[in-house]
XYZ file of C-alpha atoms in Angstrom:
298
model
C -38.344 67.470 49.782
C -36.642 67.420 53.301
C -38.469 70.171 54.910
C -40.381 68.483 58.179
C -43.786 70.223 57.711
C -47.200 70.301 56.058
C -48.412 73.680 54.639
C -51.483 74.537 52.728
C -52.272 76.875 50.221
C -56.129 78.572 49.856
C -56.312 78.660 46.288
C -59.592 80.407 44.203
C -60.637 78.629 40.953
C -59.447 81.891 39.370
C -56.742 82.483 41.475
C -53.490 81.046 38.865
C -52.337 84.416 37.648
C -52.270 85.909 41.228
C -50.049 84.771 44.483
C -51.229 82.508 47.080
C -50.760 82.451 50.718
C -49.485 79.583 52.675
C -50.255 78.614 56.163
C -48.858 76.193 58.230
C -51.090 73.134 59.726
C -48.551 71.103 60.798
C -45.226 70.492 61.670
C -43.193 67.176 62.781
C -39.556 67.708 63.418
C -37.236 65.482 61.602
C -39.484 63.974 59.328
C -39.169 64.095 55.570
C -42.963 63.751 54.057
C -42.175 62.627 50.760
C -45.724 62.661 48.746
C -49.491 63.425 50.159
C -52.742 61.632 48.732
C -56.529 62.857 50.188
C -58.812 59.818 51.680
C -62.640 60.247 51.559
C -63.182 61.437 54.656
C -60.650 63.559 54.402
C -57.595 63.202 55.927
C -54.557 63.829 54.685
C -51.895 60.771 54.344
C -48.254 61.342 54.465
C -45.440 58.936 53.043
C -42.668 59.454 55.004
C -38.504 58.538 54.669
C -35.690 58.131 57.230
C -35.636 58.776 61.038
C -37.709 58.257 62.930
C -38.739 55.072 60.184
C -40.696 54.934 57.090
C -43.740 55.032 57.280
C -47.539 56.638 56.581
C -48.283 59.446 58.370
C -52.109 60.393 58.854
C -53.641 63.556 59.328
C -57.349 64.071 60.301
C -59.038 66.636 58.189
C -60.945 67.675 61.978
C -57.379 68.395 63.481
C -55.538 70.435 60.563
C -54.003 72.704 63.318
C -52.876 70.165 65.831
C -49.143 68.364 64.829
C -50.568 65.062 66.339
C -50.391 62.822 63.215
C -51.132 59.316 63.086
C -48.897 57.006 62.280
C -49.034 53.973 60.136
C -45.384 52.000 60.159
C -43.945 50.724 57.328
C -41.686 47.434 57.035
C -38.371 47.387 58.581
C -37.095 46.226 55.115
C -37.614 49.833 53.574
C -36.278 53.003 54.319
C -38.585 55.247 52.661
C -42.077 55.174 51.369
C -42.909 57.524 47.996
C -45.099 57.692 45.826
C -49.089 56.982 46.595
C -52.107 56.051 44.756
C -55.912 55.126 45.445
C -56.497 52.019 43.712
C -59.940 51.165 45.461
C -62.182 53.447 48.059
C -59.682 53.970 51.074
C -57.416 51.533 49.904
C -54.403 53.229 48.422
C -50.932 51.380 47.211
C -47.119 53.028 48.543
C -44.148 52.675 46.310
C -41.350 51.704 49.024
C -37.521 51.516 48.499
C -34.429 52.346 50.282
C -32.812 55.333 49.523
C -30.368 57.196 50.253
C -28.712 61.332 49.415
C -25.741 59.590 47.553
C -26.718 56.654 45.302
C -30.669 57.011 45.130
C -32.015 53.564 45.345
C -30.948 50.346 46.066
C -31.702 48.030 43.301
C -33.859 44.899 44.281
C -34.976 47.057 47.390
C -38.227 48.547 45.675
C -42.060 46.899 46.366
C -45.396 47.957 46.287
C -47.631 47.858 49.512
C -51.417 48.456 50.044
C -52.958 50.297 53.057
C -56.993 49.072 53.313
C -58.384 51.535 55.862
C -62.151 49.912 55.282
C -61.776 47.803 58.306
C -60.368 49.904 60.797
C -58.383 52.801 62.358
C -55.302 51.461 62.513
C -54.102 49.089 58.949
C -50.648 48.335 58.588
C -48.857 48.107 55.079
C -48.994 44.949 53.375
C -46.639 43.844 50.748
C -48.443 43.523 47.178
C -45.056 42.571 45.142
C -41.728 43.138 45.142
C -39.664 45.003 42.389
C -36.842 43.568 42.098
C -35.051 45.273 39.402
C -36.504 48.713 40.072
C -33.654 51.242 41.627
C -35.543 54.348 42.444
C -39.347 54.136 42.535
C -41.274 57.554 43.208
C -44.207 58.823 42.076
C -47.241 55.956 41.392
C -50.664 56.343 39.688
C -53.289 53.513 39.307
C -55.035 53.638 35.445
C -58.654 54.500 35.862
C -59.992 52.062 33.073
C -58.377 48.804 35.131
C -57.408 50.446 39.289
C -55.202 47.655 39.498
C -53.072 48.217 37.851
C -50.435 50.722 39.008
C -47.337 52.958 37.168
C -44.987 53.354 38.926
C -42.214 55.835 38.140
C -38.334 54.937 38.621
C -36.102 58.024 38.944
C -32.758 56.781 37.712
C -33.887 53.830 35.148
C -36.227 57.034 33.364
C -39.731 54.804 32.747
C -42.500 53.830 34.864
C -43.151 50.368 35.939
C -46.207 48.747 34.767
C -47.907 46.770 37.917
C -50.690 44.627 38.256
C -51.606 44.534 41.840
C -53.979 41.230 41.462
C -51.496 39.363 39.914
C -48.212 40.676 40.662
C -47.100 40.652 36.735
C -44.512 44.327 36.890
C -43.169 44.904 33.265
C -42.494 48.246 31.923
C -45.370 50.372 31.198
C -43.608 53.348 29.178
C -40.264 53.670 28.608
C -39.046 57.107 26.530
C -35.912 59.487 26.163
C -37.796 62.025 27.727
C -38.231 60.224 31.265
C -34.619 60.013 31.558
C -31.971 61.142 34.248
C -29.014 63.195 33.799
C -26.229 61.518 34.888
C -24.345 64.449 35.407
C -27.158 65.789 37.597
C -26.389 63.154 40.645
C -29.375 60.019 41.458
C -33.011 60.631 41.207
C -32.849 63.305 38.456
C -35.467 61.906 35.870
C -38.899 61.351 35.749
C -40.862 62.004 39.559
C -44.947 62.887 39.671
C -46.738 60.995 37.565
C -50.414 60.922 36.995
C -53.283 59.664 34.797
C -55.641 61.879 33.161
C -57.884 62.578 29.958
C -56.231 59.231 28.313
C -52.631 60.540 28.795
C -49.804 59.549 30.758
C -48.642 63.014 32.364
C -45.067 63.495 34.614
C -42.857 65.872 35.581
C -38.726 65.447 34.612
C -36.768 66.599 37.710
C -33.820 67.336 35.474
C -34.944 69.367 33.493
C -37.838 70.927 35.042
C -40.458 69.581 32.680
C -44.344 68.518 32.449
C -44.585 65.956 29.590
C -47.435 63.559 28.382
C -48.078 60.485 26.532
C -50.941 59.092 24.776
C -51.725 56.082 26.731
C -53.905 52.723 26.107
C -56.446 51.825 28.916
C -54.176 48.723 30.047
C -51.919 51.448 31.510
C -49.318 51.071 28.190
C -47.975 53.802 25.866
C -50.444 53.912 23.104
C -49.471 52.652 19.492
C -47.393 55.046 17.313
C -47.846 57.534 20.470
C -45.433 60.558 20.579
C -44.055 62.645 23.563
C -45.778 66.118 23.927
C -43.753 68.772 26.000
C -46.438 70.511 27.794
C -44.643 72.781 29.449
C -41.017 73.866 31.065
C -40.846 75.877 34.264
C -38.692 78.473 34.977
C -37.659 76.245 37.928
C -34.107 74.146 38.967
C -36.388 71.408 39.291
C -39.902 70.047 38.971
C -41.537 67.556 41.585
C -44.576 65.931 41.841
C -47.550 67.577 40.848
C -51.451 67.467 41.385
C -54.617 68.781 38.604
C -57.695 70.788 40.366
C -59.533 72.087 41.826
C -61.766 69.316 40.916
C -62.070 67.989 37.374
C -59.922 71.386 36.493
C -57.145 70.985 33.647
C -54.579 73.044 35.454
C -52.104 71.112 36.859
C -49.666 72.451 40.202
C -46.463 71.880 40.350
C -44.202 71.801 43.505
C -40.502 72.630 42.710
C -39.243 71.258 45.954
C -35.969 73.487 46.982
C -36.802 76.022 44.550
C -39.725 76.960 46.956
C -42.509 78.152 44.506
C -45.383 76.188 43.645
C -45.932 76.464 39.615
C -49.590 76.608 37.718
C -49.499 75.080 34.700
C -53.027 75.662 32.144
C -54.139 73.802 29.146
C -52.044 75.892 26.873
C -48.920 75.258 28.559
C -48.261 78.310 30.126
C -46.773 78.201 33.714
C -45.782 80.507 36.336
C -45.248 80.662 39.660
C -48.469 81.446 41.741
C -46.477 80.116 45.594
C -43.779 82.303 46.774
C -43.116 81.388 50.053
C -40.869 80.093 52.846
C -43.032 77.381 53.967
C -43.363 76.083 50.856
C -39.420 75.671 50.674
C -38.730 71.811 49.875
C -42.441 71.083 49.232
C -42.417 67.823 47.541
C -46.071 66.643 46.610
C -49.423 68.691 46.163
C -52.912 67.427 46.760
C -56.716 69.019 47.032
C -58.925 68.155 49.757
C -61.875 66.437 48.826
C -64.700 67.918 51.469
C -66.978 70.262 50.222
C -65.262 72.977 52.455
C -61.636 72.101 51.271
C -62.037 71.088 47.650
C -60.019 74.618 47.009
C -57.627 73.813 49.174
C -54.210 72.876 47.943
């Protein structure tokens, strides 16, 4: 999660039972990218924690070997920006918090801000709502029936927020025993990637190293009578966020942060590690390119 640089892996749509190779693209000293979401054109944005400031991080898909990065500051009243979503074309909403190594979050800390780059080079973050009795927000995914409206996941509380970003109503979305932290584990131990896909609720459990899903209703709420499916546990310490691809592909990658392996998960649950590298050490969040020429690229 800590490591200060961007690495990509060229992946083959039949390439999950073989390794991968990793090459770096970038590297900023002293930053901690937290999670990575693809705009249209391209370029890669980075949410960022700690020194030197939170903050967005943008990388243009013309300058993948150049560490030039622009940046897109975040409010002095957060410490860290997580997880990342596109709600709209180019406009994409940041879970923000403060956090820190030893407690996690910092309850009544945690908002949502949206990022419009339609109008310009240069947006800033704009508050959309505060959540005020959210600890540890991470990973966020906007429901595809209503955009939105946004989960958000929360680390140490184990659910994920429910958000509507037109009318600022947060409530809790889902809420099970398997999105729970282990309290013997330290902060931030439960639930982290989330996404939305084929009418489920999918996330990873950093505790226990585990891809789950969850029937889920197009309002972005656990479906009636739904039930937990395990989908699959990694032979990992830990599971991070995660991303499905290539395209409209079912498998879904996991990053398993310090374990340094990135995991491929298929549709029958079977996972292994297919990224074995040093660069990949820490990664945190996976994402595909979404040009022609880089919609293999992980």
């Amino acid at each position: 999660m800590a490591r200060p640089s961007l690495t990509f892996c060229l992946l083959s749509l039949l390439a999950t039972s073989s390794a991968l190779t990793a090459r770096l693209v970038a590297q900023v000293p002293g930053t901690w990218f937290e999670n990575i979401a693809i705009r249209p054109n391209g370029n890669i944005l980075l949410t960022t924690c700690y020194s030197p400031g939170a903050g967005l991080r943008e990388l243009s898909a013309s300058g993948l070997n150049s560490s030039q990065l622009r940046s897109h500051p975040a409010p002095q009243s957060v410490n860290c920006l997580l997880g990342i979503t596109e709600t709209t074309p180019d406009v994409f909403v940041l879970a923000a918090s403060n956090v820190s190594f030893s407690a996690g979050g910092e309850r009544g800390a945690a908002a949502l801000f949206a990022i419009d780059f339609n109008h310009g080079p240069d947006p800033q973050p704009a508050l959309v709502v505060s959540l005020p009795d959210a600890v540890l927000v991470n990973g966020a995914a906007s429901v595809p029936e209503n955009p939105h409206v946004v989960l958000v996941a929360d680390s140490i509380l184990g659910q994920a927020w429910r958000v509507d970003t037109r009318t600022g109503d947060v409530s809790v979305g889902v809420r099970v025993p398997a999105m729970g932290a282990d309290q013997n584990a330290g902060p931030a131990t439960g639930i982290n990637g989330l996404k939305i896909r084929g009418g489920y609720l999918w996330w990873t459990n950093s505790a226990t190293a585990t891809l789950y899903k969850i029937r889920l209703t197009p309002e972005g709420r656990a479906a009636s009578g739904a039930e937990v499916e395990r989908v699959a546990v990694l032979s990992a310490s830990v599971a991070d966020d995660f991303v499905f691809g290539p395209g409209d592909g079912n498998v879904a990658w996991v990053a398993t942060n310090r374990d340094g392996r990135v995991f491929a998960v298929g549709p029958d649950g079977d996972g292994e590690p297919v990224v074995n590298d040093a660069l990949v050490a820490g990664a945190s969040a996976l994402g595909f390119g979404r040009m022609k020429l880089d919609a293999e690229t992980l």
